[in-house]
XYZ file of C-alpha atoms in Angstrom:
623
model
C 197.480 -75.193 245.710
C 199.758 -73.220 243.411
C 201.642 -75.374 240.935
C 205.407 -75.456 241.175
C 207.571 -74.939 238.077
C 208.640 -78.104 236.252
C 211.917 -79.688 237.314
C 214.756 -77.997 235.541
C 218.419 -78.672 234.819
C 220.538 -76.736 237.332
C 223.180 -76.153 234.662
C 220.756 -74.771 232.072
C 222.243 -71.276 232.268
C 225.827 -72.312 231.605
C 225.193 -71.741 227.908
C 224.657 -68.040 228.701
C 228.288 -67.488 229.685
C 229.391 -69.261 226.470
C 227.175 -66.984 224.407
C 228.535 -63.849 226.081
C 232.118 -65.037 225.607
C 231.414 -65.422 221.876
C 230.237 -61.780 221.772
C 233.477 -60.552 223.319
C 235.556 -61.042 220.212
C 237.071 -57.812 218.826
C 237.583 -59.499 215.450
C 233.818 -60.106 215.246
C 232.306 -57.893 218.001
C 228.672 -58.312 219.008
C 226.763 -56.215 221.494
C 224.328 -57.916 223.821
C 221.589 -57.528 226.467
C 221.643 -60.119 229.201
C 218.363 -60.693 230.972
C 219.212 -61.749 234.520
C 216.390 -61.874 237.030
C 216.674 -61.902 240.787
C 219.132 -64.443 242.203
C 220.190 -65.618 238.722
C 223.900 -65.003 239.222
C 224.217 -61.840 237.148
C 227.371 -60.695 238.925
C 228.833 -64.163 238.466
C 228.224 -63.902 234.735
C 229.742 -60.447 234.592
C 232.876 -61.620 236.383
C 233.054 -64.722 234.168
C 232.856 -62.504 231.091
C 235.644 -60.294 232.415
C 237.794 -63.298 233.215
C 237.292 -64.400 229.604
C 238.537 -60.963 228.520
C 241.590 -61.328 230.797
C 242.440 -64.655 229.151
C 241.677 -63.856 225.488
C 242.061 -60.078 224.957
C 244.630 -58.908 227.497
C 247.641 -58.841 225.110
C 245.894 -57.027 222.287
C 244.324 -54.473 224.638
C 247.583 -53.684 226.385
C 249.445 -53.277 223.103
C 246.921 -50.624 222.090
C 246.760 -49.035 225.528
C 243.086 -49.931 225.875
C 240.982 -51.114 228.820
C 237.642 -52.815 229.279
C 235.179 -50.473 231.058
C 232.563 -51.609 233.511
C 229.875 -49.335 234.934
C 228.422 -50.443 238.254
C 225.559 -49.006 240.247
C 227.330 -48.556 243.593
C 230.881 -48.124 244.935
C 230.366 -51.356 246.906
C 229.576 -53.298 243.713
C 232.577 -51.718 242.018
C 234.892 -52.782 244.868
C 233.500 -56.319 244.853
C 234.115 -56.771 241.098
C 237.621 -55.349 241.398
C 238.346 -57.805 244.205
C 237.109 -60.800 242.247
C 239.308 -59.790 239.321
C 242.377 -59.400 241.548
C 242.402 -55.615 240.935
C 243.528 -56.115 237.349
C 244.277 -52.627 235.870
C 243.080 -53.869 232.517
C 239.504 -53.727 233.832
C 238.358 -50.155 234.583
C 235.416 -50.544 237.019
C 233.579 -47.310 237.934
C 230.248 -45.958 238.998
C 228.304 -44.089 236.302
C 229.305 -40.606 237.514
C 232.945 -41.557 237.781
C 232.910 -43.063 234.328
C 231.163 -40.049 232.796
C 233.661 -37.644 234.364
C 236.595 -39.723 233.099
C 235.379 -38.997 229.577
C 234.802 -35.237 229.822
C 237.405 -34.132 232.375
C 239.628 -31.452 230.846
C 237.167 -30.466 228.138
C 236.904 -27.090 229.814
C 236.035 -24.944 226.776
C 233.291 -27.328 225.630
C 231.893 -27.626 229.174
C 231.844 -23.848 229.566
C 229.894 -23.303 226.342
C 227.404 -26.040 227.197
C 226.840 -24.505 230.644
C 226.490 -21.054 229.084
C 223.813 -22.213 226.691
C 222.027 -24.166 229.414
C 222.023 -21.163 231.793
C 220.771 -18.754 229.126
C 217.903 -21.137 228.297
C 217.041 -21.623 231.989
C 217.067 -17.861 232.712
C 214.846 -17.171 229.720
C 212.371 -19.836 230.799
C 212.293 -18.488 234.380
C 211.830 -14.920 233.114
C 208.906 -16.016 230.963
C 207.279 -17.758 233.902
C 207.901 -14.771 236.151
C 206.323 -12.404 233.608
C 203.160 -14.563 233.517
C 203.088 -15.381 237.238
C 201.815 -13.457 240.253
C 204.304 -11.135 241.900
C 205.083 -11.318 245.629
C 204.286 -15.051 245.989
C 206.670 -17.686 247.312
C 206.884 -19.107 243.775
C 207.818 -15.667 242.463
C 210.491 -15.182 245.097
C 211.938 -18.621 244.289
C 212.026 -17.754 240.559
C 213.750 -14.441 241.227
C 216.373 -16.085 243.430
C 217.035 -18.677 240.731
C 217.328 -15.991 238.062
C 219.805 -14.060 240.197
C 221.842 -17.148 241.023
C 221.988 -18.414 237.450
C 222.777 -14.931 236.130
C 225.662 -14.666 238.584
C 226.989 -18.036 237.487
C 226.632 -17.026 233.868
C 228.645 -13.823 234.392
C 231.373 -15.765 236.212
C 231.788 -18.493 233.628
C 234.611 -16.909 231.710
C 236.653 -16.614 234.922
C 236.679 -20.404 235.356
C 239.648 -21.888 233.564
C 239.258 -25.463 234.782
C 236.112 -27.276 235.900
C 236.288 -29.815 238.693
C 234.053 -32.615 239.967
C 234.042 -35.338 242.619
C 231.697 -38.328 242.221
C 231.436 -38.615 246.028
C 231.879 -34.974 247.063
C 229.616 -31.973 247.631
C 230.951 -30.049 244.564
C 230.207 -26.681 246.216
C 232.853 -24.437 244.678
C 232.076 -22.128 241.746
C 234.245 -24.184 239.409
C 232.540 -27.464 240.332
C 229.976 -29.349 238.264
C 227.107 -31.121 239.976
C 226.195 -34.798 239.462
C 223.350 -34.180 237.017
C 225.463 -31.833 234.888
C 228.198 -34.430 234.460
C 225.694 -36.975 233.078
C 224.024 -34.338 230.869
C 227.373 -33.132 229.511
C 228.644 -36.635 228.805
C 225.425 -37.688 227.059
C 225.333 -34.512 224.971
C 228.964 -34.774 223.904
C 228.606 -38.448 222.953
C 225.555 -37.657 220.843
C 226.916 -34.566 219.074
C 230.707 -34.946 218.870
C 232.228 -37.599 216.614
C 235.591 -37.015 218.304
C 234.025 -37.822 221.704
C 232.709 -41.123 220.359
C 236.149 -41.943 218.971
C 237.709 -41.187 222.345
C 235.383 -43.574 224.095
C 235.798 -46.370 221.531
C 239.536 -45.841 221.416
C 239.877 -46.117 225.165
C 237.297 -48.785 225.836
C 236.440 -51.112 222.918
C 234.327 -53.101 225.397
C 231.854 -51.408 227.752
C 229.741 -53.508 230.104
C 226.940 -51.929 232.182
C 225.684 -53.676 235.327
C 222.149 -52.829 236.532
C 221.559 -51.239 233.134
C 217.852 -50.840 233.789
C 218.632 -48.129 236.397
C 221.415 -46.418 234.383
C 220.632 -42.842 233.288
C 218.453 -43.037 230.176
C 220.204 -40.135 228.386
C 223.561 -41.826 228.771
C 222.117 -45.182 227.589
C 220.642 -43.457 224.518
C 223.996 -41.870 223.759
C 225.799 -45.201 224.118
C 223.334 -46.839 221.710
C 224.267 -44.196 219.173
C 227.960 -44.862 219.741
C 227.431 -48.555 219.290
C 225.472 -48.145 216.076
C 228.148 -45.896 214.599
C 231.109 -48.102 215.668
C 229.681 -51.597 215.821
C 232.663 -53.025 213.962
C 235.005 -52.120 216.820
C 232.883 -51.465 219.909
C 230.992 -53.913 222.118
C 228.230 -52.625 224.376
C 227.035 -55.187 226.891
C 224.007 -54.471 229.056
C 223.144 -56.626 232.063
C 219.935 -56.279 233.951
C 216.259 -56.944 234.521
C 213.594 -54.311 233.845
C 211.526 -55.758 236.701
C 214.259 -54.626 239.066
C 214.244 -51.041 237.813
C 213.434 -48.864 240.859
C 214.762 -45.382 239.866
C 213.016 -42.946 237.598
C 215.898 -41.901 235.432
C 216.337 -45.343 233.861
C 215.300 -45.999 230.284
C 211.768 -47.296 229.673
C 211.568 -50.520 227.693
C 215.282 -51.203 227.814
C 215.861 -54.619 226.221
C 212.902 -54.267 223.830
C 213.263 -53.571 220.129
C 217.002 -54.045 220.208
C 218.919 -53.973 216.883
C 218.591 -57.408 215.132
C 222.319 -58.078 215.347
C 222.387 -57.893 219.123
C 222.558 -61.095 221.221
C 219.876 -61.537 223.904
C 220.964 -64.281 226.315
C 218.635 -64.988 229.170
C 219.169 -66.634 232.558
C 216.321 -68.851 233.762
C 217.436 -70.198 237.084
C 216.989 -68.543 240.473
C 219.866 -69.770 242.689
C 218.811 -67.720 245.733
C 215.189 -68.143 246.595
C 213.267 -71.151 247.880
C 210.502 -72.597 245.709
C 207.661 -70.786 247.424
C 209.275 -67.356 246.939
C 210.100 -68.098 243.266
C 206.406 -68.882 242.727
C 205.454 -65.572 244.398
C 207.804 -63.361 242.418
C 206.792 -65.065 239.175
C 203.160 -64.255 239.949
C 204.001 -60.687 240.861
C 205.779 -60.028 237.546
C 203.408 -62.099 235.352
C 201.304 -59.071 234.392
C 204.385 -57.002 233.634
C 206.283 -59.296 231.247
C 206.673 -62.901 230.187
C 209.919 -63.626 232.025
C 209.601 -66.489 234.526
C 212.216 -68.145 236.673
C 212.826 -71.652 237.946
C 214.061 -72.590 241.382
C 217.050 -74.881 241.790
C 216.183 -78.578 242.015
C 217.693 -78.669 245.531
C 215.894 -75.490 246.720
C 213.900 -75.706 249.969
C 210.150 -75.005 249.906
C 210.501 -71.862 252.007
C 207.861 -69.766 253.832
C 205.893 -66.638 252.969
C 203.349 -64.740 255.090
C 201.554 -61.454 254.497
C 200.479 -59.565 257.640
C 197.788 -56.910 257.204
C 197.954 -54.451 260.117
C 195.936 -51.279 260.910
C 197.658 -48.143 259.600
C 196.446 -45.943 262.447
C 198.780 -47.369 265.053
C 201.326 -45.104 266.699
C 205.068 -45.551 266.598
C 205.202 -47.798 269.647
C 202.244 -49.821 268.420
C 203.871 -50.494 265.071
C 207.139 -51.568 266.609
C 205.287 -53.896 269.001
C 203.292 -55.357 266.041
C 206.487 -55.975 264.112
C 207.978 -57.834 267.049
C 204.793 -59.928 267.237
C 205.165 -60.699 263.501
C 208.733 -61.980 264.124
C 207.463 -64.231 266.959
C 204.732 -65.557 264.707
C 207.258 -66.208 261.891
C 209.331 -68.160 264.423
C 206.404 -70.465 265.094
C 205.457 -70.738 261.376
C 208.968 -71.623 260.222
C 210.291 -73.395 263.336
C 213.301 -71.094 263.025
C 214.271 -69.591 266.417
C 216.461 -66.988 264.685
C 213.345 -65.014 263.867
C 213.397 -63.987 267.520
C 216.882 -62.539 267.133
C 216.528 -59.051 265.584
C 220.001 -58.958 264.115
C 219.306 -62.216 262.242
C 216.345 -60.693 260.383
C 216.834 -58.111 257.647
C 214.006 -55.576 257.995
C 213.380 -53.499 254.906
C 211.676 -50.114 255.183
C 210.356 -47.950 252.377
C 212.356 -44.883 253.332
C 215.495 -44.164 255.320
C 213.496 -42.163 257.888
C 211.550 -45.282 258.792
C 214.750 -47.169 259.530
C 216.119 -44.154 261.439
C 212.991 -44.045 263.544
C 213.111 -47.753 264.366
C 216.853 -47.737 265.124
C 216.688 -44.528 267.149
C 218.810 -42.070 265.157
C 216.089 -39.944 263.642
C 217.174 -36.668 265.311
C 220.679 -36.686 263.796
C 219.567 -38.188 260.484
C 216.744 -36.016 259.191
C 218.444 -32.599 259.312
C 221.370 -33.626 257.062
C 219.311 -35.997 254.861
C 216.907 -33.168 254.005
C 219.716 -31.110 252.440
C 219.439 -32.451 248.919
C 222.917 -31.430 247.857
C 224.352 -33.413 250.798
C 222.190 -36.507 250.493
C 224.427 -38.657 248.321
C 227.581 -38.128 250.322
C 225.640 -38.391 253.592
C 224.237 -41.820 252.702
C 227.624 -42.962 251.446
C 229.207 -41.949 254.759
C 231.559 -39.370 253.262
C 229.850 -36.180 254.409
C 232.398 -34.496 256.760
C 229.873 -33.429 259.404
C 228.529 -36.910 260.090
C 231.777 -38.737 259.271
C 233.589 -36.835 262.021
C 231.335 -38.256 264.734
C 230.973 -41.750 263.210
C 234.592 -42.401 262.221
C 236.647 -40.199 264.533
C 234.820 -39.530 267.791
C 232.841 -42.815 268.172
C 235.888 -45.139 267.872
C 237.831 -43.029 270.362
C 234.971 -43.077 272.876
C 234.537 -46.860 272.419
C 238.285 -47.471 272.939
C 238.271 -45.334 276.121
C 235.233 -47.109 277.528
C 236.929 -50.447 276.866
C 240.198 -49.087 278.368
C 241.919 -50.343 275.210
C 245.207 -48.437 275.518
C 246.489 -49.640 272.215
C 243.399 -48.501 270.324
C 243.438 -45.149 272.163
C 247.071 -44.599 271.238
C 246.512 -45.600 267.631
C 243.471 -43.371 267.154
C 245.051 -40.440 268.917
C 248.291 -40.712 266.908
C 246.316 -40.887 263.661
C 243.754 -38.172 264.353
C 244.900 -35.714 267.025
C 246.606 -32.382 266.074
C 248.377 -32.607 269.446
C 250.378 -35.604 268.254
C 251.413 -34.597 264.767
C 255.164 -34.675 264.100
C 255.102 -30.858 264.024
C 253.341 -30.602 267.353
C 255.705 -33.092 269.016
C 258.783 -31.288 267.655
C 257.465 -27.974 268.975
C 256.685 -29.337 272.417
C 259.194 -28.769 275.202
C 258.343 -32.151 276.699
C 256.854 -34.928 274.558
C 255.648 -36.778 277.620
C 253.653 -33.721 278.681
C 252.165 -33.574 275.216
C 250.992 -37.120 275.584
C 249.566 -36.244 278.991
C 247.730 -33.339 277.359
C 246.018 -35.786 275.031
C 245.129 -38.089 277.863
C 243.688 -35.199 279.861
C 241.639 -34.060 276.847
C 240.172 -37.558 276.502
C 239.347 -37.664 280.248
C 237.642 -34.280 279.953
C 235.624 -35.514 277.025
C 234.542 -38.658 278.884
C 233.134 -36.520 281.740
C 230.260 -35.615 279.419
C 228.901 -39.133 279.995
C 229.223 -38.948 283.806
C 226.242 -40.333 285.746
C 224.882 -41.948 282.513
C 224.409 -38.604 280.791
C 223.824 -38.528 277.051
C 225.515 -35.358 275.734
C 224.461 -33.687 272.547
C 226.713 -33.667 269.507
C 227.168 -29.973 270.057
C 228.470 -30.549 273.604
C 230.902 -33.192 272.347
C 232.062 -31.000 269.494
C 232.760 -27.951 271.683
C 234.633 -30.036 274.236
C 236.880 -31.428 271.509
C 237.401 -27.937 270.135
C 238.491 -26.550 273.511
C 241.198 -29.126 273.881
C 242.103 -29.339 270.185
C 241.873 -33.118 270.612
C 240.749 -33.896 267.063
C 240.778 -32.154 263.677
C 237.358 -30.557 263.243
C 235.984 -30.398 259.679
C 235.469 -26.980 258.184
C 231.689 -27.290 258.138
C 231.724 -27.760 261.948
C 234.301 -25.090 262.757
C 231.817 -22.258 263.433
C 229.483 -24.149 265.751
C 232.511 -25.764 267.492
C 233.663 -22.348 268.748
C 230.239 -20.809 269.555
C 228.416 -20.751 272.856
C 225.516 -22.987 273.735
C 222.417 -22.200 271.764
C 224.071 -19.575 269.558
C 222.644 -19.536 266.086
C 225.315 -20.192 263.476
C 223.658 -18.444 260.570
C 225.828 -15.753 259.019
C 224.497 -12.982 256.895
C 225.858 -11.759 253.578
C 227.027 -15.083 252.167
C 227.291 -15.228 248.392
C 224.892 -18.140 248.230
C 222.744 -17.091 251.138
C 219.874 -19.481 250.575
C 222.094 -22.544 250.422
C 224.218 -21.258 253.240
C 221.266 -20.686 255.554
C 219.789 -24.071 254.704
C 223.010 -25.877 255.498
C 223.808 -23.990 258.686
C 220.273 -24.580 259.996
C 220.657 -28.276 259.184
C 223.987 -28.462 261.059
C 222.420 -26.678 264.057
C 219.566 -29.247 264.263
C 222.007 -32.112 263.650
C 224.186 -30.975 266.555
C 221.241 -30.898 268.907
C 220.857 -34.692 268.598
C 222.154 -36.919 271.463
C 225.475 -38.665 270.872
C 223.879 -42.049 271.590
C 222.380 -41.901 268.071
C 225.793 -41.989 266.416
C 226.478 -45.713 266.862
C 223.213 -47.045 265.358
C 223.567 -44.449 262.597
C 227.116 -45.670 261.811
C 225.978 -49.303 261.832
C 223.134 -48.460 259.422
C 225.316 -46.643 256.924
C 227.906 -49.459 257.055
C 225.221 -52.003 256.176
C 225.773 -53.751 259.518
C 222.305 -52.999 260.903
C 219.321 -55.292 260.596
C 217.444 -52.467 258.893
C 217.807 -51.262 255.315
C 215.623 -49.699 252.626
C 213.674 -51.499 249.929
C 215.865 -49.833 247.310
C 219.150 -50.266 249.168
C 219.323 -54.062 249.111
C 219.085 -54.667 245.359
C 221.608 -57.364 244.624
C 221.817 -58.564 248.192
C 220.329 -61.618 249.929
C 219.329 -62.656 253.442
C 218.093 -65.770 255.171
C 215.125 -64.037 256.816
C 213.457 -60.875 255.419
C 210.755 -58.705 256.888
C 209.366 -56.061 254.515
C 207.604 -53.074 256.100
C 205.072 -51.417 253.758
C 203.664 -48.261 255.241
C 202.703 -45.598 252.724
C 201.699 -43.035 255.326
C 204.964 -43.254 257.265
C 207.070 -43.267 254.148
C 205.382 -40.072 252.900
C 206.342 -40.962 249.340
C 204.556 -40.537 246.044
C 206.567 -42.819 243.738
C 205.643 -46.010 245.571
C 202.250 -46.772 247.094
C 201.509 -50.308 248.248
C 197.795 -49.476 248.771
C 197.628 -48.856 245.061
C 199.480 -52.088 244.186
C 197.246 -54.172 246.435
C 194.030 -53.481 244.475
C 193.779 -49.729 245.051
C 194.387 -48.997 241.362
C 194.404 -51.066 238.202
C 197.468 -52.709 236.740
C 199.256 -50.454 234.289
C 199.006 -47.331 236.450
C 202.464 -45.741 236.674
C 202.615 -45.859 240.474
C 201.302 -49.412 240.566
C 203.976 -50.648 238.195
C 206.746 -48.758 239.985
C 205.581 -50.303 243.302
C 205.238 -53.747 241.668
C 208.917 -53.624 240.670
C 209.976 -52.568 244.155
C 207.866 -55.315 245.712
C 209.532 -57.860 243.399
C 212.983 -56.618 244.456
C 212.224 -56.877 248.149
C 210.533 -60.321 248.000
C 213.350 -61.741 245.971
C 215.967 -60.897 248.635
C 214.875 -63.839 250.821
C 216.873 -67.079 250.851
C 214.639 -68.845 253.349
C 211.571 -67.091 254.752
C 209.761 -63.882 254.015
C 207.362 -61.820 256.203
C 205.514 -59.003 254.435
C 203.981 -56.401 256.787
C 201.448 -54.057 255.167
C 199.855 -51.255 257.128
C 196.513 -50.634 255.437
C 193.138 -49.007 255.953
C 191.456 -51.748 253.888
C 192.721 -55.152 255.052
C 189.756 -57.119 253.666
C 190.173 -55.591 250.182
C 193.902 -56.300 250.223
C 193.343 -59.886 251.356
C 190.792 -60.553 248.601
C 193.056 -58.983 245.980
C 196.248 -60.924 246.797
C 194.339 -64.243 247.021
C 192.470 -63.636 243.736
C 195.703 -62.717 241.970
C 197.239 -65.995 243.156
C 200.030 -64.275 245.040
C 199.138 -65.874 248.358
C 197.026 -68.780 249.729
C 194.303 -67.945 252.230
C 196.291 -69.391 255.093
C 199.297 -67.260 254.192
C 197.484 -63.978 254.885
C 197.172 -62.857 258.541
C 194.814 -59.987 259.314
C 195.638 -58.079 262.459
C 198.510 -58.380 264.900
C 199.257 -62.096 265.402
C 198.838 -63.404 268.905
């Protein structure tokens, strides 16, 4: 039997917050790296540090017009920290892209010259490759298109007087920067411009970075330079755990070989996981580093099972197998909630896998595959999907429920027929209200006799009655006939235009019934999520789906982690970190479902490594 960690003082980590508070002294500033493993209360320590700032530094910061900056990984994390700090304007909490843009916004001349140099270098590189490559191939055509596009942008640079950027937008206009450029520009300016460093330090004498292991490595390198040059008046605080690094653009070895004057507090306790899961994640990371955690003294024992299933099953077979796993976990744990799907958080390797299981694959894939849309799509801000999820769906739900108050509220807020201007122009306001009611009734006819209309049918019905404001990206298909292709020739950026229009056309062919599960998924209300998307979250019951073939990925391969390749392989170590993150989400019980072509090899490997006991590994679909 695996040995449990020694009993440990549940208050052992309280000294960490004291150590961080001592660093946050502008009279004697000290930068620090806080190691905080899974479930250790990292966010609690971050908030505690910021509350110390509020108490001890507020007056001096306000006198100088300065603020403490905090970089978070997601908008949700940013909102949560702001809420805990009572939305104190002294604390400037932003995502990395928002923070970077706040530093360089308005530096139009410098931005222009950086882009000019970058475009010239890219064009020269492409021309060299084109000269050496074969003509007439797809690769050649791609290079030539890129050369033409970059040359056009280069020639138009001088006509741009002001550059714009939105951390959550599409950034499509010719004067807009993209997400990668904002980080590159900020990193470059911080490394090469003393004035830029002074601006940062002058604005934010304290900068704390949450999830620092996944923060862009070029920006991290630049901030290390700033800290080294201004250590007497600038505090850089990094919080994170390299074992929870799951994105490629993070800095390798962050936390190692730090300057000798940095503090390195470390949290030892895992407040989240039961004892069995703490033992598992300690074993998983033991070949990667020496960091080990302790469970709380009052932690339950917990349950872990690994299910090895054949990877040649079809979609229905896999879903049936996963239901059988949930029933088996119910028997193992004595917890009836395992038979309630919404009470189990099921983690998939890729969004497509969740979309398939939840039934919104048809509307998801077309927009997700447009790379320039992906970020805003997953954040729920892409106009095309947001229109159906946030405007149409609530109206349909209100009408089905015959909730007159909700119908009136939604119509008043969203319908062009009920704007103050429309009501003033109407001869009879009552008839205008009747027009809205008739438009809603006409829309509801699309579901007559249990029909499931397509998004296109819903969109065109709304367009005919002018019931709702239709986003620009949906205007063309809204006013076209059934099946009419929406691709227009002669667009300035024809490749991008054709890609996006084709994506919209496929998206609109999806049935409307997929909107509700899609909206639930994006809102985090579904019982599915991705391995990457739940970092920092916790759940009573967790089922992890590991299916390399279905995920179609190359960065993470569980077959490699489970004995397919040796430790130290890049893919193995990336997958190990992701496995650690998913396992450490569980507060009570954990079911790991691995679809594999070599179940016996995997079973031998995980038992030999000490990750699981023999009786914790189930080969085949449980009966």
